[in-house]
Tab-separated table of C-alpha atoms and ligand atoms in Angstrom:
chain	number	residue	atom	x	y	z
O	1	MET	CA	-5.365	21.253	91.006
O	2	TYR	CA	-2.355	23.311	88.921
O	3	SER	CA	0.699	21.335	88.409
O	4	ASP	CA	4.540	22.894	89.414
O	5	GLN	CA	4.917	22.490	85.738
O	6	GLU	CA	1.637	24.460	84.511
O	7	ALA	CA	3.125	26.923	87.282
O	8	ALA	CA	6.158	26.915	85.496
O	9	ALA	CA	5.001	27.809	82.040
O	10	LEU	CA	2.491	30.623	83.099
O	11	TYR	CA	5.349	31.958	84.867
O	12	ASP	CA	6.636	33.361	81.590
O	13	VAL	CA	2.957	34.991	80.597
O	14	LEU	CA	2.586	37.163	83.499
O	15	ASN	CA	6.553	37.645	83.015
O	16	PRO	CA	6.260	38.531	79.409
O	17	TRP	CA	9.270	40.809	78.161
O	18	GLY	CA	9.693	43.579	78.767
O	19	PRO	CA	12.557	46.815	79.660
O	20	SER	CA	14.596	45.127	82.365
O	21	ASP	CA	15.363	42.112	79.742
O	22	ASP	CA	16.409	44.753	77.158
O	23	PHE	CA	18.324	45.924	79.854
O	24	TYR	CA	20.352	43.005	81.141
O	25	LEU	CA	20.660	41.081	77.245
O	26	ALA	CA	23.105	44.264	76.469
O	27	LEU	CA	25.059	44.043	79.161
O	28	VAL	CA	24.732	39.802	78.154
O	29	MET	CA	25.506	40.469	74.783
O	30	GLU	CA	29.138	42.565	75.252
O	31	ALA	CA	30.090	39.634	78.042
O	32	THR	CA	31.925	36.199	76.989
O	33	SER	CA	30.802	34.142	80.199
O	34	VAL	CA	27.781	34.914	82.075
O	35	LEU	CA	26.133	33.575	84.885
O	36	ASP	CA	23.001	34.500	85.462
O	37	VAL	CA	21.844	33.218	89.343
O	38	GLY	CA	17.808	32.244	89.662
O	39	ARG	CA	17.922	31.857	86.513
O	40	GLY	CA	13.817	30.469	86.506
O	41	THR	CA	12.192	29.793	82.495
O	42	GLY	CA	15.575	31.195	80.878
O	43	ALA	CA	14.079	33.706	78.777
O	44	ILE	CA	17.267	36.252	78.874
O	45	LEU	CA	19.569	33.733	78.079
O	46	HIS	CA	17.519	31.723	75.581
O	47	ARG	CA	17.693	34.914	73.473
O	48	ALA	CA	21.166	36.145	74.514
O	49	ARG	CA	22.183	32.923	71.735
O	50	GLN	CA	18.910	33.521	70.112
O	51	VAL	CA	21.010	36.253	69.020
O	52	GLY	CA	23.961	34.912	68.575
O	53	HIS	CA	26.129	35.308	71.874
O	54	ALA	CA	28.756	33.143	71.011
O	55	GLY	CA	30.446	32.305	74.457
O	56	ARG	CA	29.077	30.643	78.210
O	57	LEU	CA	26.182	30.662	78.825
O	58	CYS	CA	24.990	29.070	82.581
O	59	GLY	CA	21.458	30.168	84.449
O	60	VAL	CA	20.945	28.222	87.814
O	61	ASP	CA	18.691	27.937	90.080
O	62	PRO	CA	17.519	25.558	92.282
O	63	ASP	CA	13.120	24.693	90.651
O	64	ARG	CA	13.176	21.894	89.395
O	65	ALA	CA	9.933	23.095	87.359
O	66	SER	CA	11.704	26.412	85.499
O	67	LEU	CA	14.528	24.878	84.857
O	68	GLY	CA	13.081	21.986	82.563
O	69	VAL	CA	10.710	25.565	81.438
O	70	ALA	CA	14.693	26.569	80.996
O	71	ARG	CA	16.370	23.245	79.115
O	72	ARG	CA	14.464	23.684	76.053
O	73	ARG	CA	17.115	25.213	74.870
O	74	ALA	CA	20.752	22.312	75.409
O	75	ASP	CA	23.398	25.091	73.767
O	76	VAL	CA	23.011	26.862	77.518
O	77	GLU	CA	24.592	25.143	81.012
O	78	TRP	CA	21.925	24.596	83.200
O	79	VAL	CA	22.319	23.664	87.210
O	80	ALA	CA	19.838	23.080	89.495
O	81	GLY	CA	20.783	24.725	92.483
O	82	THR	CA	21.201	28.216	95.498
O	83	ALA	CA	23.490	30.324	94.459
O	84	ALA	CA	24.853	29.655	98.130
O	85	SER	CA	25.756	26.411	96.847
O	86	MET	CA	27.801	27.156	94.159
O	87	ALA	CA	31.257	26.092	93.620
O	88	TRP	CA	32.506	28.095	89.992
O	89	ASP	CA	35.858	29.773	90.732
O	90	SER	CA	36.838	32.953	89.092
O	91	GLU	CA	35.152	31.586	85.396
O	92	PHE	CA	32.513	34.514	84.314
O	93	ASP	CA	33.177	37.936	83.635
O	94	LEU	CA	29.377	38.852	83.999
O	95	ALA	CA	27.070	37.990	86.834
O	96	ILE	CA	23.039	38.594	86.392
O	97	MET	CA	19.895	38.224	89.082
O	98	THR	CA	17.038	38.993	87.373
O	99	GLY	CA	13.567	38.766	87.716
O	100	HIS	CA	14.125	40.050	91.626
O	101	ALA	CA	15.326	36.879	92.067
O	102	PHE	CA	18.169	39.158	94.104
O	103	GLN	CA	14.752	39.598	96.805
O	104	VAL	CA	14.159	35.975	98.346
O	105	LEU	CA	18.116	36.016	99.503
O	106	VAL	CA	16.103	37.281	103.395
O	107	GLY	CA	18.312	35.819	105.339
O	108	ASP	CA	21.412	37.554	106.517
O	109	ASP	CA	23.989	34.734	106.494
O	110	GLU	CA	21.806	33.576	103.447
O	111	LEU	CA	22.240	36.981	101.822
O	112	ARG	CA	26.362	36.995	103.003
O	113	ALA	CA	26.683	33.198	101.149
O	114	SER	CA	25.067	33.745	98.285
O	115	LEU	CA	27.230	36.720	97.699
O	116	THR	CA	30.526	35.210	98.462
O	117	ALA	CA	29.805	32.920	95.970
O	118	ILE	CA	28.880	34.907	93.426
O	119	ARG	CA	32.025	36.994	93.769
O	120	ARG	CA	34.322	33.578	93.895
O	121	ALA	CA	32.241	32.814	90.729
O	122	LEU	CA	33.799	36.152	89.163
O	123	ALA	CA	37.126	36.620	87.531
O	124	ALA	CA	38.804	39.523	88.014
O	125	GLY	CA	36.772	42.806	87.041
O	126	GLY	CA	34.062	40.710	86.554
O	127	ARG	CA	30.835	42.793	87.426
O	128	PHE	CA	27.437	41.832	89.120
O	129	VAL	CA	24.482	43.091	88.191
O	130	PHE	CA	21.033	42.902	89.595
O	131	GLU	CA	17.776	44.910	91.020
O	132	THR	CA	15.590	44.828	94.210
O	133	ARG	CA	12.795	46.985	94.665
O	134	ASN	CA	12.835	49.767	96.916
O	135	PRO	CA	11.008	49.962	100.224
O	136	LEU	CA	10.449	53.408	100.110
O	137	ALA	CA	7.691	52.556	96.939
O	138	ARG	CA	6.334	50.215	99.072
O	139	GLU	CA	5.572	48.435	95.720
O	140	TRP	CA	3.776	45.268	98.219
O	141	GLU	CA	0.714	47.655	99.132
O	142	SER	CA	-0.090	46.764	96.046
O	143	TRP	CA	-0.406	43.009	95.942
O	144	ASN	CA	-3.755	42.621	96.902
O	145	PRO	CA	-7.290	40.891	95.151
O	146	GLY	CA	-8.368	44.069	94.090
O	147	ASN	CA	-5.940	43.959	91.752
O	148	ALA	CA	-6.368	40.176	89.922
O	149	MET	CA	-5.457	39.302	86.565
O	150	ASP	CA	-7.009	37.250	84.242
O	151	VAL	CA	-4.743	35.625	81.692
O	152	VAL	CA	-5.069	32.849	79.715
O	153	ASP	CA	-1.583	29.971	79.934
O	154	PRO	CA	0.247	28.249	77.533
O	155	SER	CA	-2.051	25.366	77.530
O	156	GLY	CA	-5.254	27.677	76.905
O	157	ARG	CA	-6.775	27.697	79.470
O	158	PRO	CA	-7.892	30.724	81.375
O	159	VAL	CA	-6.954	31.391	85.364
O	160	ARG	CA	-7.026	34.324	87.323
O	161	ILE	CA	-3.916	35.131	89.563
O	162	SER	CA	-4.077	37.215	92.938
O	163	TYR	CA	-1.758	38.429	95.439
O	164	GLU	CA	-1.932	38.672	99.414
O	165	VAL	CA	0.300	40.375	101.996
O	166	GLU	CA	-0.048	38.334	104.820
O	167	ALA	CA	2.889	39.754	107.077
O	168	LEU	CA	5.321	42.635	106.826
O	169	VAL	CA	7.549	42.008	109.096
O	170	GLY	CA	10.616	44.705	109.378
O	171	ASP	CA	11.987	44.090	105.498
O	172	VAL	CA	10.755	40.634	105.168
O	173	VAL	CA	7.448	40.821	102.993
O	174	THR	CA	5.855	37.259	102.770
O	175	PHE	CA	2.574	37.102	100.507
O	176	THR	CA	0.241	34.010	98.669
O	177	GLU	CA	-0.363	33.723	94.947
O	178	THR	CA	-3.498	32.019	94.267
O	179	THR	CA	-3.881	30.495	90.843
O	180	SER	CA	-7.805	29.805	90.471
O	181	ASP	CA	-10.100	29.225	87.358
O	182	PRO	CA	-12.148	32.207	86.501
O	183	ASP	CA	-14.637	31.842	88.630
O	184	GLY	CA	-12.863	32.201	91.434
O	185	ALA	CA	-12.566	28.627	92.748
O	186	PRO	CA	-8.809	27.638	93.438
O	187	LEU	CA	-6.391	25.346	91.742
O	188	ARG	CA	-3.735	26.314	94.259
O	189	VAL	CA	-1.951	28.372	96.308
O	190	ASP	CA	1.964	29.335	96.612
O	191	ARG	CA	3.654	30.948	99.358
O	192	ALA	CA	6.449	33.428	99.318
O	193	THR	CA	8.548	35.423	101.609
O	194	LEU	CA	10.985	38.476	99.895
O	195	ARG	CA	13.031	40.585	101.132
O	196	PHE	CA	13.212	44.646	100.551
O	197	ILE	CA	16.623	45.796	101.615
O	198	ALA	CA	17.677	49.207	102.184
O	199	PHE	CA	19.565	50.738	100.262
O	200	ASP	CA	22.291	50.994	103.110
O	201	GLU	CA	22.347	47.889	104.546
O	202	LEU	CA	22.368	46.344	100.511
O	203	ALA	CA	25.453	48.790	100.216
O	204	ARG	CA	27.439	47.390	104.114
O	205	PHE	CA	26.416	44.036	102.183
O	206	LEU	CA	28.057	43.961	99.034
O	207	ALA	CA	31.528	45.579	100.698
O	208	GLY	CA	31.405	42.858	103.061
O	209	ALA	CA	31.664	40.623	100.287
O	210	GLY	CA	34.469	42.362	98.585
O	211	PHE	CA	32.140	44.448	96.135
O	212	ASP	CA	32.359	47.804	94.609
O	213	ILE	CA	29.372	49.424	93.592
O	214	GLU	CA	29.785	50.977	90.142
O	215	ALA	CA	26.694	52.515	89.280
O	216	GLN	CA	23.082	52.426	90.665
O	217	TYR	CA	19.831	53.280	89.032
O	218	GLY	CA	16.140	54.195	89.614
O	219	GLY	CA	15.383	52.626	85.907
O	220	TRP	CA	16.094	51.035	83.287
O	221	LEU	CA	16.646	54.125	80.949
O	222	ARG	CA	19.258	53.805	83.934
O	223	GLU	CA	17.749	56.714	85.440
O	224	PRO	CA	18.892	58.610	88.630
O	225	LEU	CA	18.709	56.771	91.651
O	226	ASP	CA	16.118	58.895	93.809
O	227	PRO	CA	13.803	58.175	96.931
O	228	ALA	CA	10.982	57.558	95.083
O	229	SER	CA	12.553	55.162	92.539
O	230	LEU	CA	10.689	51.526	92.470
O	231	GLU	CA	14.035	49.868	91.771
O	232	ILE	CA	17.112	50.437	93.091
O	233	ILE	CA	19.564	48.658	90.308
O	234	THR	CA	23.135	47.701	91.172
O	235	VAL	CA	25.604	47.025	88.963
O	236	ALA	CA	28.485	45.750	91.563
O	237	ARG	CA	32.133	44.724	90.643
O	238	ILE	CA	34.807	42.873	91.695
E	301	SAM	C1	10.742	35.983	91.031
E	301	SAM	S1	11.243	34.556	90.280
E	301	SAM	C2	12.872	35.357	88.925
E	301	SAM	C3	13.189	34.362	87.743
E	301	SAM	C4	14.067	34.969	86.733
E	301	SAM	N1	15.681	35.207	87.916
E	301	SAM	C5	12.934	36.060	86.111
E	301	SAM	O1	13.932	37.035	85.402
E	301	SAM	O2	12.325	36.009	85.445
E	301	SAM	C6	12.625	34.165	91.266
E	301	SAM	C7	13.599	32.674	91.175
E	301	SAM	O3	14.653	32.176	91.975
E	301	SAM	C8	15.014	31.000	92.127
E	301	SAM	N2	15.090	31.013	93.853
E	301	SAM	C9	14.970	31.034	94.773
E	301	SAM	N3	15.708	30.892	95.978
E	301	SAM	C10	17.052	31.108	94.979
E	301	SAM	C11	18.061	31.036	96.191
E	301	SAM	N4	18.823	30.776	97.093
E	301	SAM	N5	19.238	30.914	95.214
E	301	SAM	C12	18.899	31.512	93.472
E	301	SAM	N6	18.413	31.072	93.221
E	301	SAM	C13	16.449	30.873	94.079
E	301	SAM	C14	13.534	31.130	92.396
E	301	SAM	O4	13.794	29.325	91.822
E	301	SAM	C15	13.023	31.191	91.072
E	301	SAM	O5	12.596	31.040	89.770
């Protein structure tokens, strides 16, 4: 067995600080009030406070085990909930969704409701910045047991992590993440569903929620977006 708390603690081992975090941290440091939606274990807001952000930092996530890790810093506001459930009105000048959290918004209704709540939370001129994997790059094709990773979790226990796609229906990929002992004996299996929204459809959803697209990039150094880009990084403004 591998508990929700152990899995949440393992998240930061599997997702160490990288160029995407530098990209978002720079935006966070320029903003006075920041809403981080689908914040997970809290890494970017932790780092922002640590390096001197003096304004409002608020992280939202429905997963209590992840919030448990995030709450080790008490000088950031942590809220349990989904994007669509948020009720803030004109309070933040920046909202972010990092680590492909945007892709957990799978259904059209949930996506619309989430974008509406994010827009409502932003003050006039506020920006929403997020990324989604480019469906044209078909990244899910590399999510197979042949690419399993051996890592050591924060308690010092060696574990193996592997992914397997179960279904691709339209733009929605359902896959499993299996945590096992190094010899392959399974400890837990998590099933997840992600939407790989197309570029033009994303633009329609953003416009429908009242966002203008200010910029889009294909990489974390603000490379131009092209059909082969792995990421669609979007800066949207109200
Ligand atoms: C892939 S993780 C990304 C976590 C973090 N943003 C990062 O950069 O590492 C996706 C996160 O979205 C959260 N999530 C799932 N459904 C959500 C929803 N409806 N609204 C907001 N967050 C959600 C999950 O609990 C999870 O922490």
